[in-house]
mmCIF file of C-alpha atoms in Angstrom:
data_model
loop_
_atom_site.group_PDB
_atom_site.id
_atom_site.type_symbol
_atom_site.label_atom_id
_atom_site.label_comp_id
_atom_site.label_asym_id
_atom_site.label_seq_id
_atom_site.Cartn_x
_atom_site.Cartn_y
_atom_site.Cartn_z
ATOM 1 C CA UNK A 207 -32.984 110.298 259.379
ATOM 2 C CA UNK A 208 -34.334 113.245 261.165
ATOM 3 C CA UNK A 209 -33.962 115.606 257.782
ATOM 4 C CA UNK A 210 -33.718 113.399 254.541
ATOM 5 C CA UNK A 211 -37.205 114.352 253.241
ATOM 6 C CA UNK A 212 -37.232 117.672 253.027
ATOM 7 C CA UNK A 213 -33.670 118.089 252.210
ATOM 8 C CA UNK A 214 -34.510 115.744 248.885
ATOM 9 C CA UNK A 215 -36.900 117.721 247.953
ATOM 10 C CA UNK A 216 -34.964 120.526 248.768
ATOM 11 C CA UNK A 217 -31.831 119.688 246.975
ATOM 12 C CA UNK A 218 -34.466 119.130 243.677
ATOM 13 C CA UNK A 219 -35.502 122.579 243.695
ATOM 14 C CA UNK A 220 -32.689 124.162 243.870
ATOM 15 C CA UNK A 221 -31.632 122.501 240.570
ATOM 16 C CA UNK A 222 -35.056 123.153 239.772
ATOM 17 C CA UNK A 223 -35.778 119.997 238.551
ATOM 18 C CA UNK A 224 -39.320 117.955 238.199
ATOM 19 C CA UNK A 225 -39.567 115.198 240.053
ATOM 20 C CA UNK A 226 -39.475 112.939 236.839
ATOM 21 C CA UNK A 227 -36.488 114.698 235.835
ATOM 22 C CA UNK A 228 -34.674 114.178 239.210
ATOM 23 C CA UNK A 229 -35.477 110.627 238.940
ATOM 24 C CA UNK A 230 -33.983 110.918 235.657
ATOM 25 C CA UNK A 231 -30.670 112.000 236.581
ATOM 26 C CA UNK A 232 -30.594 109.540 239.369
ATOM 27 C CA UNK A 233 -31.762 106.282 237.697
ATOM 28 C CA UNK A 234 -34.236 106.161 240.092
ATOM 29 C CA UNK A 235 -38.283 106.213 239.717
ATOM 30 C CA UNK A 236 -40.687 109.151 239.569
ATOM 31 C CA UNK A 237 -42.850 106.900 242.673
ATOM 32 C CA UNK A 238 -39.248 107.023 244.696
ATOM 33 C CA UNK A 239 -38.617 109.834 244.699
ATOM 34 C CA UNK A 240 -42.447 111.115 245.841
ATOM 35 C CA UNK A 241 -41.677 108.717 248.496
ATOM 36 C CA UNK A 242 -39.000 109.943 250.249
ATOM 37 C CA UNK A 243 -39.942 113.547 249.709
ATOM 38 C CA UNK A 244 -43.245 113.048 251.187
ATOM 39 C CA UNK A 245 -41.695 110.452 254.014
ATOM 40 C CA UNK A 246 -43.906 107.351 253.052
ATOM 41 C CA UNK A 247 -40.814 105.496 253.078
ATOM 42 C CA UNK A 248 -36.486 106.698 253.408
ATOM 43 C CA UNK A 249 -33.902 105.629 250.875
ATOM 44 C CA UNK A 250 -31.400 102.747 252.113
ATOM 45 C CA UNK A 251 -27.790 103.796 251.873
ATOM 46 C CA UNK A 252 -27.107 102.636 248.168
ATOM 47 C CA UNK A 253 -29.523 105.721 247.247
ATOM 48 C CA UNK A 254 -27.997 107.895 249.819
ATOM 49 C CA UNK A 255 -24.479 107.028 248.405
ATOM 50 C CA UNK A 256 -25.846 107.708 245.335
ATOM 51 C CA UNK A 257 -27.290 111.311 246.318
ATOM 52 C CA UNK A 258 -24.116 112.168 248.111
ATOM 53 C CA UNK A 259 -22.088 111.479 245.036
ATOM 54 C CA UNK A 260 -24.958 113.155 242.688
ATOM 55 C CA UNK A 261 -24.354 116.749 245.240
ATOM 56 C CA UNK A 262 -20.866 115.905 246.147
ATOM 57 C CA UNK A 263 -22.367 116.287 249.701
ATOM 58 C CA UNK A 264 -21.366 113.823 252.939
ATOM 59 C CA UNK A 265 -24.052 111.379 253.207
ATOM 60 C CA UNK A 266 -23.883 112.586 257.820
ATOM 61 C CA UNK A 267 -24.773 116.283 256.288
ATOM 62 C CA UNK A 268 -27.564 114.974 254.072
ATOM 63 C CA UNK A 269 -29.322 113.261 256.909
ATOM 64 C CA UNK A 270 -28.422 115.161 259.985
ATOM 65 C CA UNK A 271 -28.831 118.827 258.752
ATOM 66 C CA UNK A 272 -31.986 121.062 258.063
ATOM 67 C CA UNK A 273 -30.154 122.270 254.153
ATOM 68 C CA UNK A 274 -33.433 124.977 254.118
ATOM 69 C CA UNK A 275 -31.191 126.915 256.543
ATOM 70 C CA UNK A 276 -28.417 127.454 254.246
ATOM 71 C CA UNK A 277 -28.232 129.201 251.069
ATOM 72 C CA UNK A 278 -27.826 128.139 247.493
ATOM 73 C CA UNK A 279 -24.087 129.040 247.590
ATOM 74 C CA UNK A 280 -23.413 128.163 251.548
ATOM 75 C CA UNK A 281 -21.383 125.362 250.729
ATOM 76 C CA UNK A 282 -17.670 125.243 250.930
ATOM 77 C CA UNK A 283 -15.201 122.702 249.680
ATOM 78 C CA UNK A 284 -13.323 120.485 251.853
ATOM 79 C CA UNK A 285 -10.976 118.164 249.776
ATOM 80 C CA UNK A 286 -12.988 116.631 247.693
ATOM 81 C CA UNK A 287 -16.470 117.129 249.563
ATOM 82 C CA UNK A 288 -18.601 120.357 250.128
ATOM 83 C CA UNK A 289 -19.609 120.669 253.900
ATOM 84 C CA UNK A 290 -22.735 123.214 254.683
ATOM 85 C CA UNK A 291 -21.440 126.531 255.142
ATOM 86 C CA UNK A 292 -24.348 128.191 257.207
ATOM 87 C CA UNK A 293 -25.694 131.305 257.147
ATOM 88 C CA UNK A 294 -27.828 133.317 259.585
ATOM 89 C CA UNK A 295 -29.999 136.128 258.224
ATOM 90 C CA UNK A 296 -32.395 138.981 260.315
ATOM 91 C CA UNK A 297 -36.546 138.900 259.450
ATOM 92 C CA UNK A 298 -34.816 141.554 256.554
ATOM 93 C CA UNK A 299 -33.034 138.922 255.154
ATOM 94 C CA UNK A 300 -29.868 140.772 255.777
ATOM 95 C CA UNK A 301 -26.578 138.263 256.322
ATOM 96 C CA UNK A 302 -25.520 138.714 260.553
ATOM 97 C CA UNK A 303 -22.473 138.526 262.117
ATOM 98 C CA UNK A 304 -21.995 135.488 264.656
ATOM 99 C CA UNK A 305 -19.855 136.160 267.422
ATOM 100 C CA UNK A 306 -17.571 132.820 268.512
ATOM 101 C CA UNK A 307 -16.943 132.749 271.879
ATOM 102 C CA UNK A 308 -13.615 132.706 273.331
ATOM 103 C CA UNK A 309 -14.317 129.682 275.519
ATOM 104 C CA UNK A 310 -15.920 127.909 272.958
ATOM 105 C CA UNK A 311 -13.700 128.728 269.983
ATOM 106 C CA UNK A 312 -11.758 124.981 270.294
ATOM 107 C CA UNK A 313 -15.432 123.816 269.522
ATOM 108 C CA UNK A 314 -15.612 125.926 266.301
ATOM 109 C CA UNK A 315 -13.195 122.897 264.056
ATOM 110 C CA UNK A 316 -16.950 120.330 265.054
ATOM 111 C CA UNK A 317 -19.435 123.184 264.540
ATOM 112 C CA UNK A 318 -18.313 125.262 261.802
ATOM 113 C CA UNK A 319 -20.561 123.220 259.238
ATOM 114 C CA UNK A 320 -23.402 122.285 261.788
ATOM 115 C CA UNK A 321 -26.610 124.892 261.721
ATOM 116 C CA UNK A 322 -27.346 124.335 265.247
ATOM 117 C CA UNK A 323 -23.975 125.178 266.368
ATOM 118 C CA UNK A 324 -23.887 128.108 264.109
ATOM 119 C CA UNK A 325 -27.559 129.004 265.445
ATOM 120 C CA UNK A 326 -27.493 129.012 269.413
ATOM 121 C CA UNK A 327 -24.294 131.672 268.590
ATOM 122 C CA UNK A 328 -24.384 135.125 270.070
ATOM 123 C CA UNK A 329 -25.189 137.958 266.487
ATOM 124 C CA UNK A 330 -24.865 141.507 266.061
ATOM 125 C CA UNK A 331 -25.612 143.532 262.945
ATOM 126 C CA UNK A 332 -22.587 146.720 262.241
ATOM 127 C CA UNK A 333 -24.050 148.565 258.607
ATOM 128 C CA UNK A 334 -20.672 150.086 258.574
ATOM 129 C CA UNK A 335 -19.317 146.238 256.846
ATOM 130 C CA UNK A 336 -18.964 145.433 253.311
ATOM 131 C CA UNK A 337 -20.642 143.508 251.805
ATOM 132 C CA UNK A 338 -20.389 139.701 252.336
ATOM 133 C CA UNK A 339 -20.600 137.193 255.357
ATOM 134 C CA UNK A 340 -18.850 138.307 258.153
ATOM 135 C CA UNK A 341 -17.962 136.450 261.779
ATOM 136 C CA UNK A 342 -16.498 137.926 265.001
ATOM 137 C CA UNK A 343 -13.276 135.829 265.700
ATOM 138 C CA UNK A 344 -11.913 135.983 269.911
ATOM 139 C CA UNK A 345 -7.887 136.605 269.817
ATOM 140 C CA UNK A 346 -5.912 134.670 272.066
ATOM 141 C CA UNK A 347 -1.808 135.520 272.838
ATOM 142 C CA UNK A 348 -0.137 137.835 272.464
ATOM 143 C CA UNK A 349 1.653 137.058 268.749
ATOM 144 C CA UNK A 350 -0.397 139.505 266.697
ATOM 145 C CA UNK A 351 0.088 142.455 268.476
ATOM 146 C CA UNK A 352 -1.134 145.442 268.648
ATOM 147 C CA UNK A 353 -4.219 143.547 268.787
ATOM 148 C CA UNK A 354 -4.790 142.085 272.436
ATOM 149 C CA UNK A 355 -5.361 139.405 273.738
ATOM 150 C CA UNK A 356 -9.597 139.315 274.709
ATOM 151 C CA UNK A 357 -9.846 141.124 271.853
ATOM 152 C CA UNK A 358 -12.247 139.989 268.251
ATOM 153 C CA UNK A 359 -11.361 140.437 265.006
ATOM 154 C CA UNK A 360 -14.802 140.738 262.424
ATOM 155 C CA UNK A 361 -13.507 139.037 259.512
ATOM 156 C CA UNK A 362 -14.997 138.671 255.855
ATOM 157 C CA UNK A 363 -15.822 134.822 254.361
ATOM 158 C CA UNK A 364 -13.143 134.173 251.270
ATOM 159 C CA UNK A 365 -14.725 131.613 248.921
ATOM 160 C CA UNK A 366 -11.697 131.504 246.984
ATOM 161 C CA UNK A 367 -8.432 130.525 248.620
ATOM 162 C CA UNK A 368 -6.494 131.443 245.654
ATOM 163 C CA UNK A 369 -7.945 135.116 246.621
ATOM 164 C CA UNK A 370 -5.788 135.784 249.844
ATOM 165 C CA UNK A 371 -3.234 138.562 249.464
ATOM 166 C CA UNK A 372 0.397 138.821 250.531
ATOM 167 C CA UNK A 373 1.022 140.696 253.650
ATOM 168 C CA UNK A 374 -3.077 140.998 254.821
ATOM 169 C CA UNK A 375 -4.731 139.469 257.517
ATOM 170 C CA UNK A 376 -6.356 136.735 257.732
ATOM 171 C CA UNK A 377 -8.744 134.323 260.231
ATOM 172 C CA UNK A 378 -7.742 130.936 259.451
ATOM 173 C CA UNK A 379 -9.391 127.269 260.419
ATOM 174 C CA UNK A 380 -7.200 124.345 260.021
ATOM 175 C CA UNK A 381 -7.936 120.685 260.465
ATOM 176 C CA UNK A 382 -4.998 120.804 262.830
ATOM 177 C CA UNK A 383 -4.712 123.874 264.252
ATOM 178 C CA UNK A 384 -8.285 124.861 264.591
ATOM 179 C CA UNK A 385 -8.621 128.967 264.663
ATOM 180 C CA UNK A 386 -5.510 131.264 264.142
ATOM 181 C CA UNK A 387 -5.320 134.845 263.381
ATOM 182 C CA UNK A 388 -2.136 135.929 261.086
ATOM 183 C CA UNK A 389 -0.436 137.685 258.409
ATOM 184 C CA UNK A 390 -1.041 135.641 255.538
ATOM 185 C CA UNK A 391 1.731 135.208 252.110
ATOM 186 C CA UNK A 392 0.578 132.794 249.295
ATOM 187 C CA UNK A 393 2.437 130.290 248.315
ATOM 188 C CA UNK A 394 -0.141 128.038 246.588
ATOM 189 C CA UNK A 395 1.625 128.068 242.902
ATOM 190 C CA UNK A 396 5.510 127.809 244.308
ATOM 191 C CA UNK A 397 4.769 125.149 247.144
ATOM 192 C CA UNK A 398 0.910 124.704 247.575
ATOM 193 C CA UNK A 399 0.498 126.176 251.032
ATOM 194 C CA UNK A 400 0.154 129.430 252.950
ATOM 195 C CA UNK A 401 2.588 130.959 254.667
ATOM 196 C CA UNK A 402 1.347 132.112 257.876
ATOM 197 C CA UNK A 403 3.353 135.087 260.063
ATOM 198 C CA UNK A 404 3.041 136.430 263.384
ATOM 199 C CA UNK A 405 3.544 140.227 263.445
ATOM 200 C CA UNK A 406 5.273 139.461 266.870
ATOM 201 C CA UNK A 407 8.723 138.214 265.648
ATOM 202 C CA UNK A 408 8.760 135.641 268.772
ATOM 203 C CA UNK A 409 7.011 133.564 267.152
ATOM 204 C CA UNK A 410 8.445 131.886 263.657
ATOM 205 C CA UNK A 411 6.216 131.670 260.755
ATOM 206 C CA UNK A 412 5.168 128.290 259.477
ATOM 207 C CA UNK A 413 3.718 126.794 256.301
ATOM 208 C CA UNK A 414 -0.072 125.191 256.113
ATOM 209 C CA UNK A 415 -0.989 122.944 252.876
ATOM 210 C CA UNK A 416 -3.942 123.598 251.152
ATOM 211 C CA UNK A 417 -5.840 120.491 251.656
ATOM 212 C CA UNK A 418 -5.512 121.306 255.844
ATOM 213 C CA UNK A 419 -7.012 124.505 255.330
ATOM 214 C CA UNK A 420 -10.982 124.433 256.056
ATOM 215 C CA UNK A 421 -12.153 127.955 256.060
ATOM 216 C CA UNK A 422 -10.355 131.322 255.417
ATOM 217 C CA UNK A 423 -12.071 134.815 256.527
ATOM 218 C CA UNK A 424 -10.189 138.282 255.640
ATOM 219 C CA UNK A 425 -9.703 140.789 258.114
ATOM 220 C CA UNK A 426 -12.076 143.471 258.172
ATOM 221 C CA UNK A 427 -11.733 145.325 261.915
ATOM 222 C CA UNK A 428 -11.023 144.900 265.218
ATOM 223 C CA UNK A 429 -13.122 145.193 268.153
ATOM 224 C CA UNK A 430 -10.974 145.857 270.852
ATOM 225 C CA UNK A 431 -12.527 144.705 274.826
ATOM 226 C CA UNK A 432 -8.883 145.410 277.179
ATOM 227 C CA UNK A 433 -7.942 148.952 277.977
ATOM 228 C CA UNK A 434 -4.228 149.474 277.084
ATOM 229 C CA UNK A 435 -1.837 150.087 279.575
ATOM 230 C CA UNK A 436 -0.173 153.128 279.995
ATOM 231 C CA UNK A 437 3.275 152.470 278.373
ATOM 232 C CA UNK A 438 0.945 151.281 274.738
ATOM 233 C CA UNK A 439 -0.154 154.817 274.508
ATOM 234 C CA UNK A 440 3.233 156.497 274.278
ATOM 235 C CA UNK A 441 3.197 158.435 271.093
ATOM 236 C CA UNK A 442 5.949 155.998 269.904
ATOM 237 C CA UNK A 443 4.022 152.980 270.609
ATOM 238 C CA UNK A 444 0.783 154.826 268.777
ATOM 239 C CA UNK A 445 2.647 155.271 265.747
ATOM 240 C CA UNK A 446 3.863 151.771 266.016
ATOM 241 C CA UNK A 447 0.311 150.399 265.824
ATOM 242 C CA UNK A 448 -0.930 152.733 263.149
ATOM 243 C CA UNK A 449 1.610 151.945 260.901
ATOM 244 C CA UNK A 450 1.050 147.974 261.660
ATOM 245 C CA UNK A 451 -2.680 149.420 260.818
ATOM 246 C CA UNK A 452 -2.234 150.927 257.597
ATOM 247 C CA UNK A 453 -2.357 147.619 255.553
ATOM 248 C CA UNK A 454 -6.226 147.106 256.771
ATOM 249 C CA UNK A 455 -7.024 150.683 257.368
ATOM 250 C CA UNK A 456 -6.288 150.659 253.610
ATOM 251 C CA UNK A 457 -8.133 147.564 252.602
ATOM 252 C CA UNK A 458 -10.927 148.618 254.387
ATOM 253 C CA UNK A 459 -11.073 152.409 252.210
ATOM 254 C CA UNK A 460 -10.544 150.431 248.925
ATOM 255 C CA UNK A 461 -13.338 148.418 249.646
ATOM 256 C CA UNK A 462 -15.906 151.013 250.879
#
């Protein structure tokens, strides 16, 4: 149990808690816990079971994650269970943007919650963002168009589901459908799930409950890597894709 020690005595300081007062609120003993935080011995899986339940944290991300790397708040809900959320910062301390790579992005649904996945990524820093913690999404198809195929979309961490807006877009990660980019309409108090839409009308919109839904990041802008062909920059076809635009182009101003 590669990181159990120092993620103990990690875990106790950020409730800022004495030993004897963790031990308290565990029912176990002030020499215990010194024990495992100093790794003279490692707790058997009743006191793991009874940490996880304590932190509401799987017992696999208490003992196979470093939980230094993420921050007090990098933890997002997952049913019933919070799974790390990590977070990679500059010498600075300022939050970067991880780039997911378009032939790794199937791997994204096993790595989202895993520090070393979320570490060997590719990061850039853009000033221009808002605030919060951004990733750089790859687009694949061709059912949110304008934006191509090749293409990534930097999208901004929601923390609140309950938060997404009707008619925005959205990066989504489902347990079933791993990464998706739409047009997002919520539907959580009429039927508990998202409605997810294509701008592409070939492709039917379809519902996704809330308890499939692992991560949701708002869009925040494009970074486009195809040239366009010749027929896309007709003036009619520019004016298509601004319009399509305006919705983000407008997010983005309110938010600046």
């Amino acid at each position: 149990m590669k990181y159990i020690q120092s993620n103990i005595k990690h875990l106790r300081k950020l409730k800022k808690f004495s030993q004897e007062r963790f031990a308290e609120e565990l029912k176990w003993t002030r020499s215990m816990v010194g024990s495992y935080e100093e790794g003279r011995s490692e707790p058997p899986i009743d006191r793991l079971i009874e940490l996880s339940n304590y932190f509401n944290i799987p017992i696999d991300i208490l003992v196979k994650n470093d939980l230094r790397l993420a921050k007090d708040t990098s933890f997002i809900e997952v049913g019933n269970k919070r799974v790390l959320f990590p977070v990679t910062v500059n010498e600075a301390n300022e939050d970067l943007i991880e780039i997911i790579p378009a032939k790794a992005s199937a791997g994204y649904l096993q790595g989202y919650a895993d520090p070393e996945y979320i570490e060997q990524l590719q990061k850039i820093k853009l000033p221009f963002l808002p605030t919060g913690t951004h990733r750089a999404f790859p687009i694949s198809g061709d059912s949110m168009l304008p934006v191509k195929e090749g293409s990534f979309v930097v999208a901004k961490f929601v923390d609140d589901i309950t938060d997404v807006k009707d008619g925005r877009t959205y990066i989504v990660l489902t347990k079933n459908d791993g990464l998706v980019y739409k047009r997002l309409y919520n539907k959580i108090k009429e039927k508990g799930c998202l409605e997810l839409h294509s701008d592409n009308k070939a492709y039917q919109p379809f519902d996704v409950k809330m308890e499939d839904i692992i991560e949701i990041w708002e869009f925040t802008c494009c970074i486009n890597t195809q040239e366009y062909d010749k027929d896309e920059l007709k003036l009619s076809s520019i004016m298509n894709m601004f319009q399509e635009l305006r919705v983000e182009l407008e997010s983005i101003k309110n938010k600046a």
